Coordinates of C-alpha atoms and ligand atoms in Angstrom, one line a residue:
X1 CA 38.8 -4.8 -3.5
X2 CA 40.4 -4.4 -6.9
X3 CA 38.3 -5.3 -9.9
X4 CA 39.5 -6.3 -13.4
X5 CA 39.1 -3.7 -16.1
X6 CA 36.7 -5.9 -18.0
X7 CA 33.3 -5.2 -19.5
X8 CA 30.4 -7.6 -19.0
X9 CA 26.9 -7.6 -20.4
X10 CA 24.4 -9.3 -18.2
X11 CA 20.9 -10.6 -18.7
X12 CA 18.2 -11.2 -16.0
X13 CA 14.9 -12.9 -16.9
X14 CA 14.1 -15.1 -13.9
X15 CA 10.6 -13.8 -13.3
X16 CA 8.6 -11.0 -14.9
X17 CA 11.2 -8.4 -15.6
X18 CA 13.4 -8.4 -18.6
X19 CA 16.7 -6.6 -17.8
X20 CA 20.1 -6.1 -19.3
X21 CA 23.1 -4.3 -17.9
X22 CA 26.6 -3.4 -18.7
X23 CA 29.3 -3.4 -16.1
X24 CA 33.0 -2.3 -16.2
X25 CA 35.0 -3.5 -13.1
X26 CA 32.3 -2.8 -10.5
X27 CA 30.9 0.3 -12.2
X28 CA 27.5 0.1 -13.8
X29 CA 27.5 1.7 -17.3
X30 CA 23.8 0.9 -17.9
X31 CA 21.0 -1.0 -16.3
X32 CA 17.8 -1.2 -18.2
X33 CA 14.6 -3.0 -17.1
X34 CA 11.4 -3.7 -19.0
X35 CA 8.5 -4.5 -16.5
X36 CA 5.6 -6.6 -17.5
X37 CA 2.3 -4.9 -16.7
X38 CA 0.4 -7.8 -18.2
X39 CA 0.3 -9.8 -14.9
X40 CA -1.5 -7.1 -12.9
X41 CA -5.0 -8.2 -13.8
X42 CA -4.2 -11.9 -12.8
X43 CA -3.1 -11.0 -9.2
X44 CA 0.3 -12.7 -9.8
X45 CA 2.9 -13.6 -12.4
X46 CA 1.5 -16.0 -15.1
X47 CA 4.6 -18.1 -16.2
X48 CA 3.5 -18.6 -19.8
X49 CA 2.7 -14.9 -20.4
X50 CA 6.0 -14.0 -18.7
X51 CA 8.2 -16.1 -21.1
X52 CA 6.3 -14.7 -24.1
X53 CA 6.9 -11.1 -22.9
X54 CA 10.6 -11.9 -22.4
X55 CA 10.8 -13.1 -26.0
X56 CA 9.3 -9.8 -27.2
X57 CA 11.6 -7.7 -24.9
X58 CA 14.9 -9.4 -25.0
X59 CA 16.3 -7.9 -28.2
X60 CA 15.3 -4.3 -27.6
X61 CA 16.3 -4.5 -23.9
X62 CA 19.9 -5.7 -24.7
X63 CA 20.2 -3.1 -27.5
X64 CA 19.0 -0.4 -25.1
X65 CA 21.6 -1.4 -22.4
X66 CA 24.4 -1.3 -25.0
X67 CA 23.2 2.1 -26.3
X68 CA 22.9 3.6 -22.8
X69 CA 26.4 2.4 -22.0
X70 CA 27.6 3.9 -25.3
X71 CA 29.2 0.6 -26.4
X72 CA 29.2 -1.8 -29.2
X73 CA 29.0 -5.6 -28.9
X74 CA 32.6 -5.7 -29.9
X75 CA 33.6 -3.8 -26.7
X76 CA 32.4 -6.7 -24.4
X77 CA 34.7 -9.1 -22.6
X78 CA 32.0 -11.6 -21.4
X79 CA 28.3 -12.4 -21.0
X80 CA 26.6 -13.2 -17.7
X81 CA 23.1 -14.6 -17.3
X82 CA 20.7 -15.8 -14.6
X83 CA 21.0 -19.6 -14.5
X84 CA 18.3 -19.9 -11.8
X85 CA 16.3 -20.2 -9.7
X86 CA 13.1 -18.8 -11.3
X87 CA 10.5 -19.6 -13.8
X88 CA 11.9 -22.1 -16.3
X89 CA 10.3 -20.6 -19.4
X90 CA 11.5 -17.1 -18.4
X91 CA 15.0 -18.2 -17.5
X92 CA 15.4 -20.0 -20.8
X93 CA 14.7 -16.9 -22.9
X94 CA 17.5 -15.0 -21.2
X95 CA 19.7 -18.0 -21.0
X96 CA 19.4 -18.9 -24.7
X97 CA 20.0 -15.3 -25.7
X98 CA 23.1 -15.0 -23.5
X99 CA 24.5 -18.3 -24.9
X100 CA 23.8 -17.2 -28.5
X101 CA 25.6 -13.9 -27.9
X102 CA 28.6 -15.7 -26.2
X103 CA 28.8 -18.1 -29.1
X104 CA 28.4 -15.5 -31.8
X105 CA 30.9 -13.0 -30.3
X106 CA 33.2 -15.8 -29.1
X107 CA 33.1 -14.5 -25.5
X108 CA 33.3 -16.3 -22.1
X109 CA 29.9 -17.1 -20.5
X110 CA 29.2 -16.8 -16.7
X111 CA 26.2 -18.4 -15.1
X112 CA 24.8 -16.6 -12.0
X113 CA 22.6 -17.7 -9.1
X114 CA 19.8 -15.1 -8.8
X115 CA 19.9 -15.0 -5.0
X116 CA 23.7 -14.7 -4.9
X117 CA 23.4 -11.8 -7.2
X118 CA 20.9 -10.0 -5.0
X119 CA 23.5 -10.1 -2.2
X120 CA 26.5 -9.3 -4.4
X121 CA 24.7 -6.1 -5.6
X122 CA 26.3 -4.5 -2.5
X123 CA 29.6 -4.5 -4.3
X124 CA 28.4 -2.3 -7.2
X125 CA 30.4 0.9 -6.9
X126 CA 27.4 3.2 -6.4
X127 CA 25.2 0.7 -4.4
X128 CA 25.9 2.4 -1.1
X129 CA 28.4 4.5 0.8
X130 CA 30.8 1.6 1.1
X131 CA 30.7 -2.2 0.5
X132 CA 30.4 -4.6 3.4
X133 CA 33.5 -6.5 4.5
X134 CA 33.7 -10.3 4.9
X135 CA 32.4 -11.9 7.0
X136 CA 28.9 -10.3 7.0
X137 CA 25.3 -11.4 7.3
X138 CA 22.7 -10.7 4.6
X139 CA 19.0 -10.9 5.0
X140 CA 17.8 -11.7 1.5
X141 CA 14.1 -11.1 1.2
X142 CA 12.2 -11.3 -2.1
X143 CA 9.0 -12.6 -3.6
X144 CA 10.3 -16.2 -3.5
X145 CA 12.9 -16.3 -0.8
X146 CA 13.6 -15.3 2.8
X147 CA 17.1 -16.2 3.9
X148 CA 19.8 -15.2 6.4
X149 CA 23.1 -15.8 4.6
X150 CA 26.5 -15.8 6.1
X151 CA 29.1 -14.6 3.6
X152 CA 32.7 -15.6 4.2
X153 CA 33.7 -14.4 0.7
X154 CA 32.0 -13.6 -2.6
X155 CA 32.0 -17.3 -3.5
X156 CA 31.6 -18.8 -0.1
X157 CA 28.0 -18.3 1.2
X158 CA 25.9 -20.3 3.6
X159 CA 22.2 -20.1 4.4
X160 CA 21.9 -20.2 8.2
X161 CA 18.1 -19.5 8.3
X162 CA 15.2 -19.4 5.9
X163 CA 11.5 -19.6 5.6
X164 CA 9.7 -22.9 5.9
X165 CA 6.7 -21.7 4.0
X166 CA 5.9 -18.2 2.6
X167 CA 8.6 -15.7 1.7
X168 CA 8.5 -12.3 3.2
X169 CA 7.5 -10.8 -0.2
X170 CA 4.7 -13.3 -0.4
X171 CA 3.6 -12.3 3.1
X172 CA 3.3 -8.7 1.9
X173 CA 1.7 -9.6 -1.5
X174 CA -0.8 -12.2 -0.1
X175 CA -2.0 -10.0 2.7
X176 CA -2.3 -7.1 0.3
X177 CA -4.4 -9.3 -2.0
X178 CA -6.7 -10.2 0.9
X179 CA -7.3 -6.5 1.3
X180 CA -8.2 -6.3 -2.4
X181 CA -5.0 -4.6 -3.6
X182 CA -3.4 -5.4 -7.0
X183 CA -0.2 -7.5 -7.4
X184 CA 2.5 -6.9 -6.3
X185 CA 1.0 -5.5 -3.1
X186 CA 4.3 -5.1 -1.2
X187 CA 5.1 -1.6 -2.4
X188 CA 1.4 -0.5 -1.8
X189 CA 1.5 -1.7 1.8
X190 CA 4.7 0.2 2.3
X191 CA 3.0 3.4 0.9
X192 CA -0.2 3.1 3.0
X193 CA 1.9 2.3 6.1
X194 CA 3.3 5.8 6.2
X195 CA 0.0 7.2 7.5
X196 CA -0.8 4.3 9.8
X197 CA -0.2 3.1 13.4
X198 CA 2.0 0.0 13.4
X199 CA 0.5 -1.1 16.8
X200 CA -3.1 -0.7 15.9
X201 CA -3.6 -4.4 15.2
X202 CA -1.8 -7.5 16.5
X203 CA -1.2 -10.5 14.3
X204 CA 0.2 -13.9 15.2
X205 CA 3.9 -14.6 14.8
X206 CA 5.7 -17.9 14.6
X207 CA 8.7 -18.6 16.9
X208 CA 10.9 -21.3 15.3
X209 CA 14.1 -23.0 16.3
X210 CA 17.3 -21.4 15.1
X211 CA 17.0 -18.6 12.5
X212 CA 14.1 -20.0 10.4
X213 CA 10.9 -18.1 9.5
X214 CA 7.3 -19.0 9.0
X215 CA 4.7 -16.6 7.7
X216 CA 1.7 -18.8 6.9
X217 CA 0.2 -18.5 10.4
X218 CA 0.6 -14.7 10.2
X219 CA -1.2 -14.6 6.8
X220 CA -4.1 -16.7 8.3
X221 CA -4.4 -14.4 11.3
X222 CA -4.7 -11.4 8.9
X223 CA -7.4 -13.2 7.0
X224 CA -9.3 -14.2 10.1
X225 CA -9.3 -10.7 11.5
X226 CA -10.6 -9.2 8.3
X227 CA -13.3 -11.8 7.8
X228 CA -14.5 -11.2 11.4
X229 CA -14.5 -7.4 11.1
X230 CA -16.0 -7.3 7.6
X231 CA -19.1 -9.2 8.8
X232 CA -20.0 -6.2 10.9
X233 CA -18.6 -3.5 8.7
X234 CA -18.1 -4.0 5.0
X235 CA -16.1 -0.8 4.9
X236 CA -13.7 -2.0 7.6
X237 CA -10.7 -2.4 5.3
X238 CA -11.2 0.9 3.5
X239 CA -11.6 2.7 6.8
X240 CA -8.6 1.1 8.5
X241 CA -6.3 0.7 5.5
X242 CA -3.3 2.7 6.8
X243 CA -3.4 1.1 10.3
X244 CA -3.8 -2.4 8.8
X245 CA -0.9 -1.9 6.4
X246 CA 1.3 -0.3 9.1
X247 CA 0.6 -3.2 11.5
X248 CA 1.2 -5.9 8.8
X249 CA 4.5 -4.2 7.8
X250 CA 5.6 -3.8 11.4
X251 CA 4.9 -7.5 12.1
X252 CA 6.8 -8.8 9.1
X253 CA 9.8 -6.4 9.5
X254 CA 10.1 -6.9 13.2
X255 CA 10.1 -10.7 12.8
X256 CA 12.8 -10.4 10.2
X257 CA 15.0 -8.1 12.2
X258 CA 14.7 -9.9 15.5
X259 CA 15.9 -13.1 13.9
X260 CA 18.7 -11.3 12.1
X261 CA 19.8 -9.8 15.4
X262 CA 19.9 -13.2 17.1
X263 CA 21.8 -14.7 14.2
X264 CA 24.4 -11.9 14.2
X265 CA 24.9 -12.2 17.9
X266 CA 25.3 -16.0 17.7
X267 CA 27.9 -15.7 14.9
X268 CA 29.7 -12.7 16.3
X269 CA 29.0 -10.6 13.2
X270 CA 28.8 -6.9 13.3
X271 CA 28.1 -6.1 9.7
X272 CA 24.5 -6.7 8.6
X273 CA 23.0 -6.2 5.1
X274 CA 19.7 -6.5 3.4
X275 CA 19.0 -7.6 -0.2
X276 CA 16.2 -8.6 -2.6
X277 CA 13.0 -6.9 -3.6
X278 CA 11.6 -6.5 -0.1
X279 CA 14.7 -4.5 1.0
X280 CA 13.0 -1.7 -1.0
X281 CA 10.6 -1.6 2.0
X282 CA 11.0 1.6 4.0
X283 CA 10.1 0.0 7.3
X284 CA 12.9 -2.6 6.8
X285 CA 15.4 0.0 5.6
X286 CA 14.8 2.2 8.7
X287 CA 14.6 -0.8 11.0
X288 CA 18.0 -2.3 10.1
X289 CA 19.6 1.1 10.5
X290 CA 18.1 1.5 14.0
X291 CA 19.2 -2.1 14.9
X292 CA 22.8 -1.3 13.8
X293 CA 22.8 1.9 15.7
X294 CA 21.5 0.3 18.9
X295 CA 24.1 -2.5 18.7
X296 CA 26.9 -0.3 17.3
X297 CA 27.0 -2.5 14.2
X298 CA 27.2 -1.4 10.6
X299 CA 24.2 -1.7 8.3
X300 CA 24.3 -2.0 4.5
X301 CA 21.3 -1.1 2.4
X302 CA 21.7 -1.2 -1.4
X303 CA 20.4 1.7 -3.5
X304 CA 16.8 1.3 -4.4
X305 CA 17.2 0.4 -8.0
X306 CA 19.5 -2.5 -7.1
X307 CA 17.0 -4.1 -4.7
X308 CA 14.3 -5.4 -7.0
X309 CA 15.2 -7.6 -9.9
X310 CA 17.7 -6.1 -12.2
X311 CA 20.6 -7.2 -14.5
X312 CA 23.2 -4.9 -12.7
X313 CA 23.4 -7.4 -9.9
X314 CA 23.7 -10.3 -12.3
X315 CA 26.6 -8.4 -13.9
X316 CA 28.3 -7.8 -10.6
X317 CA 28.0 -11.5 -9.6
X318 CA 29.3 -12.4 -13.1
X319 CA 32.3 -10.2 -12.5
X320 CA 33.1 -12.3 -9.3
X321 CA 32.7 -15.4 -11.5
X322 CA 35.2 -13.9 -14.0
X323 CA 37.6 -13.0 -11.1
X324 CA 37.5 -16.6 -9.9
X325 CA 37.9 -18.0 -13.4
X326 CA 34.5 -19.7 -13.4
X327 CA 33.6 -19.6 -17.1
X328 CA 30.9 -22.1 -18.0
X329 CA 30.4 -24.2 -21.1
X330 CA 27.7 -23.1 -23.7
X331 CA 25.6 -26.2 -23.1
X332 CA 25.0 -25.3 -19.4
X333 CA 21.2 -25.7 -18.7
X334 CA 19.0 -23.2 -16.9
X335 CA 17.8 -24.6 -13.6
X336 CA 14.5 -23.4 -12.1
X337 CA 15.5 -24.9 -8.7
X338 CA 19.1 -24.1 -8.8
X339 CA 20.7 -24.9 -5.4
X340 CA 22.2 -22.2 -3.3
Ligands
LIG401 O1 13.5 -9.7 -5.7 P1 12.3 -9.3 -6.3 O2 12.2 -8.1 -7.2 O3 11.7 -10.5 -7.2 C1 11.9 -11.8 -6.8 O4 12.9 -12.4 -7.1 O5 11.0 -12.3 -6.0 O6 11.2 -9.2 -5.2 C2 9.8 -8.9 -5.4 C3 9.1 -8.8 -4.1 C4 7.6 -8.8 -4.3 O7 7.0 -9.7 -3.4 C5 7.2 -7.3 -3.9 O8 6.0 -7.1 -3.3 C6 8.3 -7.0 -2.9 O9 9.5 -7.6 -3.4 N1 8.5 -5.6 -2.7 C7 8.2 -4.9 -1.5 C8 8.5 -3.6 -1.8 N2 9.0 -3.4 -3.0 C9 9.0 -4.7 -3.6 N3 7.7 -5.4 -0.4 C10 7.4 -4.5 0.6 N4 7.7 -3.2 0.5 C11 8.3 -2.7 -0.7 N5 8.5 -1.4 -0.8
LIG402 ZN1 14.9 -11.4 -7.1

């Protein structure tokens, strides 16, 4: 694919990370992220605190991204921002700032869907060895979403399967919380899994029609097991942490990949990709590679830093908007429940 020689500044503020990135064509010049540690003690993101932190962060974060790229505001050709979905207060901080910049600098504005951006991160020049070719399937797994998406082009995507309750990231975070781990527990489960036996414990799995997922029964089965065992041994979790984590991770990853495999077979697709925060998970990264090898398919896994929330992916999605001449008016609202 040939990308225009244009420079975009992008802002991402949908949840608890404030991020700004600068992109030229499909090459990332800078990608800066300010994380919000403030939520850790609450066991989850507190929306009101998140938007206040974004307000504190937004000016220095954008400045940092421009400095790291070695550019001035006057070098920019457009501004991209996350329109939704996400937390309304958080989205509005990034959105208002992006609009003000576009207005002040007289630049075109591009509104980006956060989940589209997670997928389109695959097209960033250094995201992987090569970019997937259309059509391909992408398993998009984050703290709020679990979707199997069929991509016919960068602007033609269809969800062919999704969770009917908890997202895969929530399944990680909530089971981690049950075990007494801080938020977000996903990366911790991944870490402890490395020393554990993935077949030590068996947890229930839902089998749904088509390519949909459900993780609420799984979560309950983890809770029930731990309640039962802790009655006899209050050190049970501590003693079995690695095996518990490995078994939890195995159940989530195996469920995701089995469904992905069926979907790819049904649609005659041989290129499979993962995206979203949970695609940082080592079990999922290994698993999709093994699946592709077994089937003689091709797997695409984005570079670690483009998996969790970042503005580089918003910039890349914004570049596709620019390429399709999809500039938006300055009065476009943020939308916490923006449709796919
Ligand atoms: O995409 P993302 O950064 O934010 C959302 O838009 O939700 O995803 C965050 C989610 C959290 O649930 C976090 O626990 C999970 O991704 N996550 C992981 C790992 N790294 C991040 N889950 C399992 N293993 C990981 N290594
Ligand atoms: Zn995300």
